[in-house]
Coordinates of C-alpha atoms in Angstrom, one line a residue:
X17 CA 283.9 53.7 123.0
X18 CA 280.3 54.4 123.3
X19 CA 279.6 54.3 127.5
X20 CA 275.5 53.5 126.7
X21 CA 274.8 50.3 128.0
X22 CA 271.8 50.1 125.6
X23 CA 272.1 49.8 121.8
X24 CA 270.0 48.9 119.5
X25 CA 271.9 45.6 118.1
X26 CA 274.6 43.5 119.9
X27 CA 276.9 41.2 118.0
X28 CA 279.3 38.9 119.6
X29 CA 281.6 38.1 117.7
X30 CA 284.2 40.2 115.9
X31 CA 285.7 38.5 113.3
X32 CA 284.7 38.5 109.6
X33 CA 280.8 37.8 109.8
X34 CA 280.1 40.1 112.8
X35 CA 282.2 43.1 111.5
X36 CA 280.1 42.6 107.9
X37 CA 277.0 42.6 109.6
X38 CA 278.0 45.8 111.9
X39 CA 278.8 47.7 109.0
X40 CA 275.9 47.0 107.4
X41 CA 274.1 48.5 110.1
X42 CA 276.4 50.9 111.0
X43 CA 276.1 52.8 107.1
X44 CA 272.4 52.6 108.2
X45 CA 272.8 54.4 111.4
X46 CA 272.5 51.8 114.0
X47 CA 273.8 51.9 117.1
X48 CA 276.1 48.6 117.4
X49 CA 278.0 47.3 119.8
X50 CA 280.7 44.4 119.0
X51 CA 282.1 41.8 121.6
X52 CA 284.9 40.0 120.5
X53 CA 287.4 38.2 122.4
X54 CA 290.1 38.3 119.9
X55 CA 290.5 34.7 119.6
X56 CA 289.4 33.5 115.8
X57 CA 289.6 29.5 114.9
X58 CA 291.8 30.3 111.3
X59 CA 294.3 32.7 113.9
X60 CA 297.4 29.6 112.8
X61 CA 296.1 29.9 109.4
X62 CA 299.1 31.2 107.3
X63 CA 296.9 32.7 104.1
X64 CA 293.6 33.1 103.6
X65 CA 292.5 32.0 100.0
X66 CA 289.7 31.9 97.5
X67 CA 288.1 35.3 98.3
X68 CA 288.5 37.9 95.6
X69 CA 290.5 41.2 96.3
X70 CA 292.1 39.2 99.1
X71 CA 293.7 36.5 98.0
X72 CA 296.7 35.3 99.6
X73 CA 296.5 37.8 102.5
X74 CA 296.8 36.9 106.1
X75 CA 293.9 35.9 108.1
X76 CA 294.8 39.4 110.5
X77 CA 295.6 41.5 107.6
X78 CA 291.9 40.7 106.4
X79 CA 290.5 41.3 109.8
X80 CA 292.3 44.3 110.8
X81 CA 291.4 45.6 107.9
X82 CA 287.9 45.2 108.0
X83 CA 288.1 46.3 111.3
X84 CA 289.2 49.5 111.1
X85 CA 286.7 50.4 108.1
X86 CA 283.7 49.2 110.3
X87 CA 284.7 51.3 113.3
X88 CA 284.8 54.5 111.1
X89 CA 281.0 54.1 111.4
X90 CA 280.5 56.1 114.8
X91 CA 277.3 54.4 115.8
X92 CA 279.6 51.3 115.8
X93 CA 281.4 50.2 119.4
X94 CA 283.6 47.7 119.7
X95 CA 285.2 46.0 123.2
X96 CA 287.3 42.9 123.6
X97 CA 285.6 40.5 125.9
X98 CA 283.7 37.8 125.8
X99 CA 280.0 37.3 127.0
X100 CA 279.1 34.8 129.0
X101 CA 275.2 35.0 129.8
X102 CA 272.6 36.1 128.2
X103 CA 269.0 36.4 128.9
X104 CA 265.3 38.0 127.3
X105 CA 263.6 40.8 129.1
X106 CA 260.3 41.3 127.9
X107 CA 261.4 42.5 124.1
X108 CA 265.2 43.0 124.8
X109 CA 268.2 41.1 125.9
X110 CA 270.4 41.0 128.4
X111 CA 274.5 40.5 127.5
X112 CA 276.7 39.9 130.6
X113 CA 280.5 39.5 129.7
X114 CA 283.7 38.1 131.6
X115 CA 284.6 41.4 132.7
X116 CA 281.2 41.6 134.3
X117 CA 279.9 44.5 132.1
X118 CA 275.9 44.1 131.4
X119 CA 274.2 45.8 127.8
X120 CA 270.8 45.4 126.9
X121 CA 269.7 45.4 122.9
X122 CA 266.8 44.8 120.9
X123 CA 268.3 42.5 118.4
X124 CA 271.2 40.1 119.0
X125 CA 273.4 38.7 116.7
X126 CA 275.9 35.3 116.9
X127 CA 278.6 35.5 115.0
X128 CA 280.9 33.4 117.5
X129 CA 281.9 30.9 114.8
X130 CA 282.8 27.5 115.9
X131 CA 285.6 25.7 118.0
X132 CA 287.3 22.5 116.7
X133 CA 287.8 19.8 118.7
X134 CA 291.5 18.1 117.9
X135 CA 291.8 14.1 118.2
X136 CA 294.0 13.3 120.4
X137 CA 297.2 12.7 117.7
X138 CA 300.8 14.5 119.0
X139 CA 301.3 16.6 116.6
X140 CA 298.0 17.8 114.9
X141 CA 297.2 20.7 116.5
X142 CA 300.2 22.1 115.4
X143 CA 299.8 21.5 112.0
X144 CA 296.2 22.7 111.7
X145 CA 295.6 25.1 109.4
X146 CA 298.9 24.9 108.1
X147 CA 299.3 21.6 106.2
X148 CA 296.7 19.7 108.1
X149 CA 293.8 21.2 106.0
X150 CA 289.8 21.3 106.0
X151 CA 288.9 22.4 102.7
X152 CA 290.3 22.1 99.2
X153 CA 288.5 25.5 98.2
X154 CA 290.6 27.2 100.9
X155 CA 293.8 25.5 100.8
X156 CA 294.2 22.8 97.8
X157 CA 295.7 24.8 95.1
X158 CA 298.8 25.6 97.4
X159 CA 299.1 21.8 97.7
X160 CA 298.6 20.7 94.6
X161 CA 300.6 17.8 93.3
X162 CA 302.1 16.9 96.6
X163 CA 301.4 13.7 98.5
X164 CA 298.2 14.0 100.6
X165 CA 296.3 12.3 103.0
X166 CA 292.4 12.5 103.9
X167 CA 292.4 11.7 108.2
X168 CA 288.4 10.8 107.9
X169 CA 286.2 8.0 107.2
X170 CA 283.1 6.8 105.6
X171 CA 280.7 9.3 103.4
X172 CA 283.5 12.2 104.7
X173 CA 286.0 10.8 103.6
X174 CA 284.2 9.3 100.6
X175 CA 283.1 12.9 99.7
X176 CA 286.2 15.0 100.3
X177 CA 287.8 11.9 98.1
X178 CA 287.2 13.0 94.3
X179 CA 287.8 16.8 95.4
X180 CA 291.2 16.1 96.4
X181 CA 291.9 13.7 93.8
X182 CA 291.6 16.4 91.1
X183 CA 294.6 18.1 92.8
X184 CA 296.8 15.5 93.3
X185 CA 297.2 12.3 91.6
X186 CA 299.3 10.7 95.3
X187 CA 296.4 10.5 97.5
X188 CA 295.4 8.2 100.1
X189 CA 292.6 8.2 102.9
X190 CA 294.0 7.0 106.7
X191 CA 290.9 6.2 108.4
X192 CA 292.6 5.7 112.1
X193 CA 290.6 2.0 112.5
X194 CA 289.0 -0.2 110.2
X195 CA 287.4 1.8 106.8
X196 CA 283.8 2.0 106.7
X197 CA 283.3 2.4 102.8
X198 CA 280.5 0.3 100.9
X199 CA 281.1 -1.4 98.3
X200 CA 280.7 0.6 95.7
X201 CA 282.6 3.6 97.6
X202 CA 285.6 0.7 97.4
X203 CA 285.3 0.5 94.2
X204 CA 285.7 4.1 93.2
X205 CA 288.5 4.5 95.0
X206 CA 290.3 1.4 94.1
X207 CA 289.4 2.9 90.3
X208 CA 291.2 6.3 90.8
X209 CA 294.0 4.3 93.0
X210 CA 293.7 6.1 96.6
X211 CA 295.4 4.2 99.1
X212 CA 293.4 3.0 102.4
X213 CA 295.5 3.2 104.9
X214 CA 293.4 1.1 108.2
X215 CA 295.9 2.0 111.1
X216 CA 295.5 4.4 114.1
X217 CA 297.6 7.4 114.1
X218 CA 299.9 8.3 117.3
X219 CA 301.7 11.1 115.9
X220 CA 302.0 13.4 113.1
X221 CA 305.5 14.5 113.1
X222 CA 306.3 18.3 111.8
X223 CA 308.7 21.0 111.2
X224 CA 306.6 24.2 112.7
X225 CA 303.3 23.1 111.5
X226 CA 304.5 21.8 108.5
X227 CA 304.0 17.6 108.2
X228 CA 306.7 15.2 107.7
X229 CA 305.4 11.8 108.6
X230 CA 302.5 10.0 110.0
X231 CA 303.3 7.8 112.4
X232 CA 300.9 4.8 113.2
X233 CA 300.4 3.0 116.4
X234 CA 302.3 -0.3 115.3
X235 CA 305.2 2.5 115.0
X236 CA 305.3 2.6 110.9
X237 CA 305.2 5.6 109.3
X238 CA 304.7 7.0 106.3
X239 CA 305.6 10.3 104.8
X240 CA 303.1 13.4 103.5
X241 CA 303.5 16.7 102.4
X242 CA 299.8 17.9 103.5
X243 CA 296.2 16.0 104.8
X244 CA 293.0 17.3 105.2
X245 CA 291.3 16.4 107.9
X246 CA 287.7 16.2 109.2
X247 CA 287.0 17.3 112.9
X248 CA 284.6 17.1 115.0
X249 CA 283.3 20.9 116.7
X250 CA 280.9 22.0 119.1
X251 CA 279.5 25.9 119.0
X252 CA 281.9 29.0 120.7
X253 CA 279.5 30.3 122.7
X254 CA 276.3 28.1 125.1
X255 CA 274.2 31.2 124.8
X256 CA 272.2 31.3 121.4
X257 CA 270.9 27.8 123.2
X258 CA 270.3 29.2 127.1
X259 CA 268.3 31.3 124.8
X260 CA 266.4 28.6 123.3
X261 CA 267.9 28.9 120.0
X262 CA 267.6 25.4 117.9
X263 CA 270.5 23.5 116.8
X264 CA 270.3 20.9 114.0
X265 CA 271.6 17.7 114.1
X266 CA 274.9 18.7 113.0
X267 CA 275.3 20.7 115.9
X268 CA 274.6 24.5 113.9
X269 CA 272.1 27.0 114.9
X270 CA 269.4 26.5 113.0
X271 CA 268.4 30.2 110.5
X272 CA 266.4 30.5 107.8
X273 CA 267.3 31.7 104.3
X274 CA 268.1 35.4 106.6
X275 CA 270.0 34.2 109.2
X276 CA 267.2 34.6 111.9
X277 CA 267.4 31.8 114.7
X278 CA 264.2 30.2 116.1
X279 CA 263.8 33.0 118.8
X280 CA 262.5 36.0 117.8
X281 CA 265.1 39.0 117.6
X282 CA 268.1 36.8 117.3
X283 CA 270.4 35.6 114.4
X284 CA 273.5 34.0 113.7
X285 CA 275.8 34.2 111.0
X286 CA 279.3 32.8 110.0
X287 CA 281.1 29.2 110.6
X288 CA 278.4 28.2 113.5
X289 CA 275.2 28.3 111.6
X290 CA 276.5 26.9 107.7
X291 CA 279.1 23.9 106.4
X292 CA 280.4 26.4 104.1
X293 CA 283.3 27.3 106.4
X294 CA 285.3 30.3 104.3
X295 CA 285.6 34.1 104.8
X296 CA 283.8 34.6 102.0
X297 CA 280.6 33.4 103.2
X298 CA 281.2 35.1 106.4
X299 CA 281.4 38.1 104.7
X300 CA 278.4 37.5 103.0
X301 CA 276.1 35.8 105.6
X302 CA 277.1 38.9 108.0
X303 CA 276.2 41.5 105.7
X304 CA 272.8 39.8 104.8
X305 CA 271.7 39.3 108.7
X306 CA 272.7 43.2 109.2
X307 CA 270.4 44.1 106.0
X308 CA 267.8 42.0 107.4
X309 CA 267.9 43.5 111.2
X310 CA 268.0 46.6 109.8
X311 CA 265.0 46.4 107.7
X312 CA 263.1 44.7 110.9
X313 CA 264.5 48.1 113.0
X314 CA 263.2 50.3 110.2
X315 CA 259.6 48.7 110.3
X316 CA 259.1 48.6 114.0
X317 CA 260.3 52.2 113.8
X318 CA 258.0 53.9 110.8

């Protein structure tokens, strides 16, 4: 571990989009410092799929993996905290964690991900990421075939409806209250006979993550083998907006097409900046902001 409290770019967040973008800068001689409190959102996820030369692994094989090939880089520092404040002075920032350590950097980068927010369900904590699903990309060939729900509503549901369907033919869409679907939306489904099931949900019942039955507040229920599920989230870390960085209306930090936030010297990278939510864009979206920071460094520098 580097003692320096200054380094040239901070990242918080160590998981798949800030150890891409350290390494990035790293193999360009950058002194980096990583702060990661060891705490990712896919950490119940069983198997991470849908990224080539990784396919099927564990979400911690991936990550302790990628881990250990950033920190060969010896301009690269890692520490397991978490920052909690964060401030501009004059052309640098300021990072104060938990632990009350304090660094100061030029450039800053958020790669802190997002946290979801469970409904109140017994039940569905448990199962997510196991067989209570977000994306089909990620998760819907291993549950092909099998009898599936979609826990959403209106255009979410509408749209996660025909991705679904072309994996299994025994779907249906609870919508926990009363479906808000146009006409036309109705229509489709009725078509490709999905189910609408109007009821609230009390309980998902489970064998260690893996779903039995929904059970419905007039105490029905009805079995499933797997549901996606839409959630609501809200961004890891407050910082990037104490900073001032904009959020859209969805509730990301707003970057351009090179991950740079709406303060100068700051970007963001990973789950809390795109809808795309899969390693493989985390991956991607990290190494691009470290290109881009690095390329920034080089032309204050020459």
């Amino acid at each position: 571990m580097n003692t320096s409290k200054n380094f040239e770019v901070i990242i918080i967040g160590g998981s798949y989009s800030g150890l891409s973008a350290a390494m990035a800068l790293g193999r360009s001689l950058r002194k980096v410092l990583i702060i990661d409190s060891s705490l990712p959102c896919n950490r119940q996820t069983p198997q991470s799929h849908n990224f080539i030369t990784q396919d099927g692994a564990t979400p911690i094989e991936i990550s302790q993996k990628a881990k250990s090939q950033t920190l060969k880089y010896d301009t690269i520092s890692f520490i397991e905290d978490t920052a909690v404040k964060g401030k501009k002075i004059n052309d640098t920032f300021q990072i104060i964690t938990a632990s009350g350590k304090e660094f100061i950097t030029k450039k800053l980068i958020f790669a802190t991900g997002i946290k979801d927010i469970m409904p109140a369900i017994k039940g569905f904590s448990d199962c997510w990421g196991i067989s209570v699903v977000h994306c089909p990309y990620c998760h819907g060939y291993e549950i092909k075939n099998k009898k599936t729900g979609i826990i959403a509503n209106g255009d979410t549901a509408f749209h996660l409806a025909p991705l679904v369907k072309n994996l299994t033919s025994n779907l249906s869409i609870l919508t926990r209250g009363k479906a808000e679907f146009n006409t036309e939306q109705i229509a489709k489904l009725n078509k490709n006979k999905i189910k609408i099931i109007e009821k609230e949900i009390t309980e998902i019942e489970h064998e260690n993550g893996h779903i039995k039955n929904v059970i419905f507040k007039d105490n029905s229920k009805e079995s499933f083998e797997a549901t996606y599920a839409s959630v609501p989230f809200k961004q890891h870390s407050d910082i990037p907006k104490l900073l001032g960085c904009e959020l859209d209306e969805q509730g990301y930090i707003q970057v351009d097409m090179t991950y740079k936030t709406t303060i100068e010297g700051v970007y963001a990278c990973g789950d809390n900046c795109s809808k795309i939510r899969s390693v493989s864009n985390a991956v991607a979206s990290g190494n691009m902001a470290g290109a881009i920071i690095n390329m920034e460094l080089t032309k204050e520098q020459f």
